[in-house]
PDB file of C-alpha atoms in Angstrom:
ATOM      1  CA  MET A 231      62.005 112.073  77.285  1.00  0.00           C
ATOM      2  CA  PRO A 232      61.459 114.198  80.411  1.00  0.00           C
ATOM      3  CA  LYS A 233      58.204 116.073  80.673  1.00  0.00           C
ATOM      4  CA  PRO A 234      58.259 119.866  80.272  1.00  0.00           C
ATOM      5  CA  VAL A 235      58.322 121.802  83.511  1.00  0.00           C
ATOM      6  CA  VAL A 236      55.052 123.599  84.129  1.00  0.00           C
ATOM      7  CA  SER A 237      55.080 127.315  84.934  1.00  0.00           C
ATOM      8  CA  GLU A 238      54.719 128.323  88.575  1.00  0.00           C
ATOM      9  CA  GLU A 239      51.358 129.947  87.893  1.00  0.00           C
ATOM     10  CA  LYS A 240      49.909 126.763  86.440  1.00  0.00           C
ATOM     11  CA  ARG A 241      51.314 124.682  89.269  1.00  0.00           C
ATOM     12  CA  ARG A 242      49.416 126.754  91.830  1.00  0.00           C
ATOM     13  CA  ARG A 243      46.149 126.029  90.033  1.00  0.00           C
ATOM     14  CA  ARG A 244      46.501 122.288  90.231  1.00  0.00           C
ATOM     15  CA  ARG A 245      44.331 120.297  92.571  1.00  0.00           C
ATOM     16  CA  PRO A 246      45.742 119.374  95.989  1.00  0.00           C
ATOM     17  CA  THR A 247      46.910 115.861  96.754  1.00  0.00           C
ATOM     18  CA  LYS A 248      44.603 113.317  98.375  1.00  0.00           C
ATOM     19  CA  SER A 249      45.658 114.569 101.797  1.00  0.00           C
ATOM     20  CA  GLY A 250      44.856 118.161 100.838  1.00  0.00           C
ATOM     21  CA  THR A 251      48.433 119.319 100.294  1.00  0.00           C
ATOM     22  CA  VAL A 252      49.050 121.835  97.520  1.00  0.00           C
ATOM     23  CA  LEU A 253      52.405 121.014  95.978  1.00  0.00           C
ATOM     24  CA  SER A 254      55.014 123.666  95.311  1.00  0.00           C
ATOM     25  CA  GLU A 255      58.690 123.654  94.442  1.00  0.00           C
ATOM     26  CA  GLN A 256      59.508 124.875  97.945  1.00  0.00           C
ATOM     27  CA  LEU A 257      57.477 122.112  99.599  1.00  0.00           C
ATOM     28  CA  ILE A 258      59.181 119.470  97.462  1.00  0.00           C
ATOM     29  CA  VAL A 259      62.648 120.834  98.303  1.00  0.00           C
ATOM     30  CA  ASP A 260      61.831 121.062 102.019  1.00  0.00           C
ATOM     31  CA  THR A 261      60.524 117.494 102.022  1.00  0.00           C
ATOM     32  CA  ALA A 262      63.602 116.289 100.150  1.00  0.00           C
ATOM     33  CA  LEU A 263      65.844 117.967 102.739  1.00  0.00           C
ATOM     34  CA  ARG A 264      63.979 116.192 105.523  1.00  0.00           C
ATOM     35  CA  MET A 265      64.279 112.852 103.743  1.00  0.00           C
ATOM     36  CA  LEU A 266      67.997 113.358 103.226  1.00  0.00           C
ATOM     37  CA  ARG A 267      68.439 114.170 106.903  1.00  0.00           C
ATOM     38  CA  GLU A 268      66.499 111.082 107.977  1.00  0.00           C
ATOM     39  CA  HIS A 269      67.525 108.525 105.350  1.00  0.00           C
ATOM     40  CA  GLY A 270      70.616 109.821 103.514  1.00  0.00           C
ATOM     41  CA  SER A 271      71.047 110.178  99.775  1.00  0.00           C
ATOM     42  CA  ALA A 272      70.141 106.537  99.113  1.00  0.00           C
ATOM     43  CA  GLY A 273      66.713 107.199 100.590  1.00  0.00           C
ATOM     44  CA  LEU A 274      65.898 110.076  98.249  1.00  0.00           C
ATOM     45  CA  THR A 275      64.081 108.699  95.213  1.00  0.00           C
ATOM     46  CA  ALA A 276      61.132 109.988  93.215  1.00  0.00           C
ATOM     47  CA  ARG A 277      59.006 107.120  94.501  1.00  0.00           C
ATOM     48  CA  ARG A 278      59.792 107.764  98.178  1.00  0.00           C
ATOM     49  CA  LEU A 279      59.455 111.504  97.740  1.00  0.00           C
ATOM     50  CA  GLY A 280      56.058 111.000  96.125  1.00  0.00           C
ATOM     51  CA  LEU A 281      54.955 108.843  99.046  1.00  0.00           C
ATOM     52  CA  ALA A 282      56.142 111.474 101.542  1.00  0.00           C
ATOM     53  CA  LEU A 283      54.160 114.131  99.681  1.00  0.00           C
ATOM     54  CA  ASP A 284      51.133 111.881  99.160  1.00  0.00           C
ATOM     55  CA  ALA A 285      51.481 112.453  95.420  1.00  0.00           C
ATOM     56  CA  ASP A 286      52.138 110.311  92.383  1.00  0.00           C
ATOM     57  CA  PRO A 287      55.904 110.349  91.695  1.00  0.00           C
ATOM     58  CA  SER A 288      55.235 111.460  88.127  1.00  0.00           C
ATOM     59  CA  THR A 289      53.761 114.700  89.524  1.00  0.00           C
ATOM     60  CA  LEU A 290      57.248 115.729  90.662  1.00  0.00           C
ATOM     61  CA  TYR A 291      58.315 116.025  87.044  1.00  0.00           C
ATOM     62  CA  ARG A 292      55.952 118.922  86.578  1.00  0.00           C
ATOM     63  CA  TYR A 293      58.271 120.838  88.896  1.00  0.00           C
ATOM     64  CA  PHE A 294      61.676 119.332  88.106  1.00  0.00           C
ATOM     65  CA  ARG A 295      62.924 117.667  84.941  1.00  0.00           C
ATOM     66  CA  GLY A 296      64.538 114.950  87.011  1.00  0.00           C
ATOM     67  CA  MET A 297      66.144 114.137  90.318  1.00  0.00           C
ATOM     68  CA  ASP A 298      69.349 115.902  89.276  1.00  0.00           C
ATOM     69  CA  GLU A 299      67.480 119.163  88.822  1.00  0.00           C
ATOM     70  CA  LEU A 300      65.936 118.632  92.257  1.00  0.00           C
ATOM     71  CA  THR A 301      69.468 118.168  93.628  1.00  0.00           C
ATOM     72  CA  LEU A 302      70.443 121.553  92.188  1.00  0.00           C
ATOM     73  CA  ALA A 303      67.370 123.140  93.741  1.00  0.00           C
ATOM     74  CA  ILE A 304      68.316 121.655  97.115  1.00  0.00           C
ATOM     75  CA  GLY A 305      71.797 123.154  96.851  1.00  0.00           C
ATOM     76  CA  ASP A 306      70.362 126.526  95.909  1.00  0.00           C
ATOM     77  CA  ALA A 307      67.965 126.351  98.846  1.00  0.00           C
ATOM     78  CA  LEU A 308      70.895 125.917 101.238  1.00  0.00           C
ATOM     79  CA  VAL A 309      72.567 129.013  99.807  1.00  0.00           C
ATOM     80  CA  GLY A 310      69.258 130.825 100.187  1.00  0.00           C
ATOM     81  CA  GLN A 311      69.160 129.878 103.855  1.00  0.00           C
ATOM     82  CA  ALA A 312      72.672 131.274 104.233  1.00  0.00           C
ATOM     83  CA  LEU A 313      71.760 134.613 102.673  1.00  0.00           C
ATOM     84  CA  ARG A 314      68.482 135.045 104.572  1.00  0.00           C
ATOM     85  CA  GLY A 315      68.717 138.140 106.750  1.00  0.00           C
ATOM     86  CA  TRP A 316      72.237 139.066 105.644  1.00  0.00           C
ATOM     87  CA  GLU A 317      72.891 142.704 104.795  1.00  0.00           C
ATOM     88  CA  PRO A 318      76.249 144.154 103.709  1.00  0.00           C
ATOM     89  CA  THR A 319      77.869 146.605 106.080  1.00  0.00           C
ATOM     90  CA  GLY A 320      80.175 148.199 103.517  1.00  0.00           C
ATOM     91  CA  GLU A 321      83.251 146.774 105.253  1.00  0.00           C
ATOM     92  CA  TRP A 322      84.675 144.194 102.863  1.00  0.00           C
ATOM     93  CA  ARG A 323      86.381 141.918 105.363  1.00  0.00           C
ATOM     94  CA  PRO A 324      83.482 141.528 107.856  1.00  0.00           C
ATOM     95  CA  ASP A 325      81.093 141.120 104.944  1.00  0.00           C
ATOM     96  CA  LEU A 326      83.108 138.334 103.321  1.00  0.00           C
ATOM     97  CA  ARG A 327      83.599 136.660 106.684  1.00  0.00           C
ATOM     98  CA  ALA A 328      79.866 136.760 107.359  1.00  0.00           C
ATOM     99  CA  ILE A 329      78.944 135.283 103.968  1.00  0.00           C
ATOM    100  CA  GLY A 330      81.526 132.534 104.274  1.00  0.00           C
ATOM    101  CA  LEU A 331      80.487 131.517 107.776  1.00  0.00           C
ATOM    102  CA  ARG A 332      76.810 131.639 106.827  1.00  0.00           C
ATOM    103  CA  ILE A 333      77.269 129.413 103.757  1.00  0.00           C
ATOM    104  CA  HIS A 334      79.412 126.953 105.668  1.00  0.00           C
ATOM    105  CA  ALA A 335      76.893 126.793 108.517  1.00  0.00           C
ATOM    106  CA  ALA A 336      73.939 126.304 106.156  1.00  0.00           C
ATOM    107  CA  TYR A 337      75.559 123.294 104.514  1.00  0.00           C
ATOM    108  CA  VAL A 338      76.802 121.771 107.762  1.00  0.00           C
ATOM    109  CA  ALA A 339      73.280 122.041 109.182  1.00  0.00           C
ATOM    110  CA  HIS A 340      72.210 119.612 106.428  1.00  0.00           C
ATOM    111  CA  PRO A 341      75.205 117.273 106.104  1.00  0.00           C
ATOM    112  CA  GLN A 342      73.562 114.674 103.866  1.00  0.00           C
ATOM    113  CA  ALA A 343      72.342 117.368 101.476  1.00  0.00           C
ATOM    114  CA  ALA A 344      75.759 119.036 101.579  1.00  0.00           C
ATOM    115  CA  GLN A 345      77.429 115.854 100.397  1.00  0.00           C
ATOM    116  CA  LEU A 346      75.170 115.873  97.339  1.00  0.00           C
ATOM    117  CA  THR A 347      75.428 119.543  96.458  1.00  0.00           C
ATOM    118  CA  THR A 348      78.704 121.212  97.486  1.00  0.00           C
ATOM    119  CA  SER A 349      80.414 120.186  94.252  1.00  0.00           C
ATOM    120  CA  ARG A 350      77.570 121.362  92.003  1.00  0.00           C
ATOM    121  CA  VAL A 351      77.051 124.626  90.117  1.00  0.00           C
ATOM    122  CA  THR A 352      73.322 125.319  90.162  1.00  0.00           C
ATOM    123  CA  GLY A 353      73.047 128.562  88.208  1.00  0.00           C
ATOM    124  CA  ARG A 354      69.938 129.248  90.274  1.00  0.00           C
ATOM    125  CA  PRO A 355      68.864 132.556  91.867  1.00  0.00           C
ATOM    126  CA  ASN A 356      70.355 132.145  95.352  1.00  0.00           C
ATOM    127  CA  GLU A 357      73.707 130.955  94.056  1.00  0.00           C
ATOM    128  CA  LEU A 358      73.788 133.853  91.584  1.00  0.00           C
ATOM    129  CA  ALA A 359      72.929 136.296  94.377  1.00  0.00           C
ATOM    130  CA  ALA A 360      75.740 134.962  96.564  1.00  0.00           C
ATOM    131  CA  ASP A 361      78.266 135.129  93.741  1.00  0.00           C
ATOM    132  CA  GLU A 362      77.180 138.642  92.805  1.00  0.00           C
ATOM    133  CA  ALA A 363      77.487 139.725  96.443  1.00  0.00           C
ATOM    134  CA  VAL A 364      81.008 138.338  96.850  1.00  0.00           C
ATOM    135  CA  LEU A 365      82.221 139.839  93.592  1.00  0.00           C
ATOM    136  CA  ASP A 366      80.651 143.204  94.427  1.00  0.00           C
ATOM    137  CA  ILE A 367      82.216 143.256  97.900  1.00  0.00           C
ATOM    138  CA  LEU A 368      85.650 142.704  96.406  1.00  0.00           C
ATOM    139  CA  ARG A 369      85.220 145.242  93.618  1.00  0.00           C
ATOM    140  CA  GLN A 370      83.817 147.874  95.987  1.00  0.00           C
ATOM    141  CA  ALA A 371      86.839 147.285  98.243  1.00  0.00           C
ATOM    142  CA  GLY A 372      89.125 148.253  95.375  1.00  0.00           C
ATOM    143  CA  PHE A 373      90.463 144.911  94.179  1.00  0.00           C
ATOM    144  CA  PRO A 374      91.345 144.859  90.471  1.00  0.00           C
ATOM    145  CA  LEU A 375      89.166 142.589  88.363  1.00  0.00           C
ATOM    146  CA  GLN A 376      91.731 139.796  87.994  1.00  0.00           C
ATOM    147  CA  ASP A 377      92.433 139.783  91.739  1.00  0.00           C
ATOM    148  CA  THR A 378      88.700 139.864  92.427  1.00  0.00           C
ATOM    149  CA  VAL A 379      88.119 136.726  90.375  1.00  0.00           C
ATOM    150  CA  ARG A 380      91.142 134.972  91.904  1.00  0.00           C
ATOM    151  CA  ILE A 381      90.050 135.725  95.487  1.00  0.00           C
ATOM    152  CA  TYR A 382      86.415 134.907  94.713  1.00  0.00           C
ATOM    153  CA  HIS A 383      87.491 131.525  93.321  1.00  0.00           C
ATOM    154  CA  ALA A 384      89.557 130.701  96.395  1.00  0.00           C
ATOM    155  CA  PHE A 385      86.882 131.998  98.775  1.00  0.00           C
ATOM    156  CA  ILE A 386      83.996 130.017  97.278  1.00  0.00           C
ATOM    157  CA  ASP A 387      85.944 126.803  96.764  1.00  0.00           C
ATOM    158  CA  GLN A 388      87.445 126.947 100.253  1.00  0.00           C
ATOM    159  CA  THR A 389      84.030 127.512 101.827  1.00  0.00           C
ATOM    160  CA  LEU A 390      82.420 124.641  99.944  1.00  0.00           C
ATOM    161  CA  ALA A 391      85.386 122.322 100.434  1.00  0.00           C
ATOM    162  CA  PHE A 392      85.309 122.755 104.201  1.00  0.00           C
ATOM    163  CA  ALA A 393      81.523 122.415 104.162  1.00  0.00           C
ATOM    164  CA  ALA A 394      81.873 119.100 102.307  1.00  0.00           C
ATOM    165  CA  LEU A 395      84.598 117.853 104.658  1.00  0.00           C
ATOM    166  CA  ASP A 396      82.741 118.827 107.816  1.00  0.00           C
ATOM    167  CA  ALA A 397      79.437 117.511 106.479  1.00  0.00           C
ATOM    168  CA  ALA A 398      81.019 114.161 105.647  1.00  0.00           C
ATOM    169  CA  SER A 399      82.144 113.815 109.262  1.00  0.00           C
ATOM    170  CA  LEU A 400      78.751 114.775 110.624  1.00  0.00           C
ATOM    171  CA  ALA A 401      77.038 112.315 108.293  1.00  0.00           C
ATOM    172  CA  LEU A 402      78.984 109.405 109.775  1.00  0.00           C
ATOM    173  CA  PRO A 403      77.203 107.060 112.169  1.00  0.00           C
ATOM    174  CA  SER A 404      77.541 108.528 115.652  1.00  0.00           C
ATOM    175  CA  ALA A 405      79.736 105.645 116.844  1.00  0.00           C
ATOM    176  CA  ALA A 406      82.192 106.166 113.978  1.00  0.00           C
ATOM    177  CA  LEU A 407      82.274 109.932 114.504  1.00  0.00           C
ATOM    178  CA  HIS A 408      82.914 109.502 118.218  1.00  0.00           C
ATOM    179  CA  ALA A 409      85.669 106.961 117.525  1.00  0.00           C
ATOM    180  CA  ASP A 410      87.379 109.308 115.070  1.00  0.00           C
ATOM    181  CA  GLU A 411      87.297 112.214 117.503  1.00  0.00           C
ATOM    182  CA  SER A 412      88.449 110.116 120.468  1.00  0.00           C
ATOM    183  CA  ARG A 413      91.601 108.967 118.661  1.00  0.00           C
ATOM    184  CA  TRP A 414      93.208 112.338 119.349  1.00  0.00           C
ATOM    185  CA  HIS A 415      93.079 111.342 123.029  1.00  0.00           C
ATOM    186  CA  SER A 416      93.385 107.561 122.789  1.00  0.00           C
ATOM    187  CA  THR A 417      96.155 107.355 120.182  1.00  0.00           C
ATOM    188  CA  TYR A 418      97.853 110.670 119.467  1.00  0.00           C
ATOM    189  CA  ALA A 419      98.073 111.713 123.112  1.00  0.00           C
ATOM    190  CA  HIS A 420     100.019 108.546 124.011  1.00  0.00           C
ATOM    191  CA  LEU A 421     102.671 108.571 121.292  1.00  0.00           C
ATOM    192  CA  PRO A 422     106.164 108.777 122.832  1.00  0.00           C
ATOM    193  CA  HIS A 423     108.593 111.617 122.217  1.00  0.00           C
ATOM    194  CA  THR A 424     111.186 109.104 121.078  1.00  0.00           C
ATOM    195  CA  THR A 425     109.223 108.072 117.974  1.00  0.00           C
ATOM    196  CA  HIS A 426     106.884 111.008 117.277  1.00  0.00           C
ATOM    197  CA  PRO A 427     108.397 114.079 118.963  1.00  0.00           C
ATOM    198  CA  ARG A 428     106.359 116.694 117.102  1.00  0.00           C
ATOM    199  CA  ILE A 429     103.037 114.950 117.644  1.00  0.00           C
ATOM    200  CA  ALA A 430     103.910 114.357 121.304  1.00  0.00           C
ATOM    201  CA  GLU A 431     104.678 118.005 122.007  1.00  0.00           C
ATOM    202  CA  ALA A 432     101.478 119.129 120.280  1.00  0.00           C
ATOM    203  CA  ALA A 433      99.224 116.321 121.524  1.00  0.00           C
ATOM    204  CA  ASP A 434      97.154 118.383 123.962  1.00  0.00           C
ATOM    205  CA  LEU A 435      96.627 121.189 121.467  1.00  0.00           C
ATOM    206  CA  LEU A 436      95.761 118.729 118.703  1.00  0.00           C
ATOM    207  CA  ALA A 437      93.212 116.991 120.904  1.00  0.00           C
ATOM    208  CA  ALA A 438      91.603 120.325 121.732  1.00  0.00           C
ATOM    209  CA  ARG A 439      91.451 121.650 118.172  1.00  0.00           C
ATOM    210  CA  MET A 440      91.103 118.781 115.726  1.00  0.00           C
ATOM    211  CA  PRO A 441      87.500 117.740 116.453  1.00  0.00           C
ATOM    212  CA  ASP A 442      86.380 121.260 115.472  1.00  0.00           C
ATOM    213  CA  SER A 443      86.194 122.677 111.970  1.00  0.00           C
ATOM    214  CA  ALA A 444      89.279 124.503 110.725  1.00  0.00           C
ATOM    215  CA  TYR A 445      87.160 126.626 108.402  1.00  0.00           C
ATOM    216  CA  PRO A 446      87.113 129.793 110.552  1.00  0.00           C
ATOM    217  CA  THR A 447      90.920 129.684 110.803  1.00  0.00           C
ATOM    218  CA  ALA A 448      91.366 129.012 107.088  1.00  0.00           C
ATOM    219  CA  LEU A 449      88.931 131.804 106.272  1.00  0.00           C
ATOM    220  CA  GLU A 450      90.912 134.302 108.350  1.00  0.00           C
ATOM    221  CA  MET A 451      94.109 133.220 106.602  1.00  0.00           C
ATOM    222  CA  LEU A 452      92.482 133.822 103.223  1.00  0.00           C
ATOM    223  CA  LEU A 453      91.219 137.220 104.351  1.00  0.00           C
ATOM    224  CA  ASP A 454      94.694 138.097 105.675  1.00  0.00           C
ATOM    225  CA  SER A 455      96.155 137.243 102.270  1.00  0.00           C
ATOM    226  CA  ALA A 456      93.513 139.302 100.475  1.00  0.00           C
ATOM    227  CA  ALA A 457      94.107 142.260 102.805  1.00  0.00           C
ATOM    228  CA  ALA A 458      97.841 142.136 102.111  1.00  0.00           C
ATOM    229  CA  GLN A 459      97.122 142.081  98.384  1.00  0.00           C
ATOM    230  CA  LEU A 460      94.836 145.082  98.723  1.00  0.00           C
ATOM    231  CA  GLN A 461      97.540 147.036 100.540  1.00  0.00           C
ATOM    232  CA  THR A 462      99.840 146.374  97.588  1.00  0.00           C
ATOM    233  CA  VAL A 463      97.206 147.667  95.174  1.00  0.00           C
ATOM    234  CA  ARG A 464      96.684 150.858  97.180  1.00  0.00           C
ATOM    235  CA  ARG A 465     100.372 151.821  97.315  1.00  0.00           C
TER     236      ARG A 465
END
């Protein structure tokens, strides 16, 4: 049976590790993010995390009930990074665009962590703050409740889906990533008009665009659709 999680106040009173480090939930999450970046998800275990923190692995369970709860905390930390410094302007479209781009960027900055967390629902403070912000932006803009929930659903899932896709590419070994990107020049650009006329006519544009994320374009398309819906509501 997992050990009960100790309150934050009691955690702060505990003695430091042998190296003098005072453990905290934030330190554990930050260390886990670094380990994911350096070693991937297979390298993140309680034992290795304990070694990195110079602490007995069992100590981690005073902060998290298990590695899955730590995974949720990592995901929430990425959302927290996205929200840091953001302030609403009162203009619904720029505000939604800013939140979406910030969340996407926060996940892509930690591709190995993104692969673990984009599909999870944490229920933690930063995720709740982001959801509340998106819903409030839409309601303040004048969207009816049903439309608000529908757009929120599409907005969040689209953002996380592109974050997962882009993170998966960035997490590839550099040789594999380079090979994938170069195929737009080495393969697609040399297909003849006789067999692949549509690819051939678009080859240069495809080579220029495809290595980059399509998220900004997809986000604008979603915002265009939402704006058209809002015009209908206001008539």
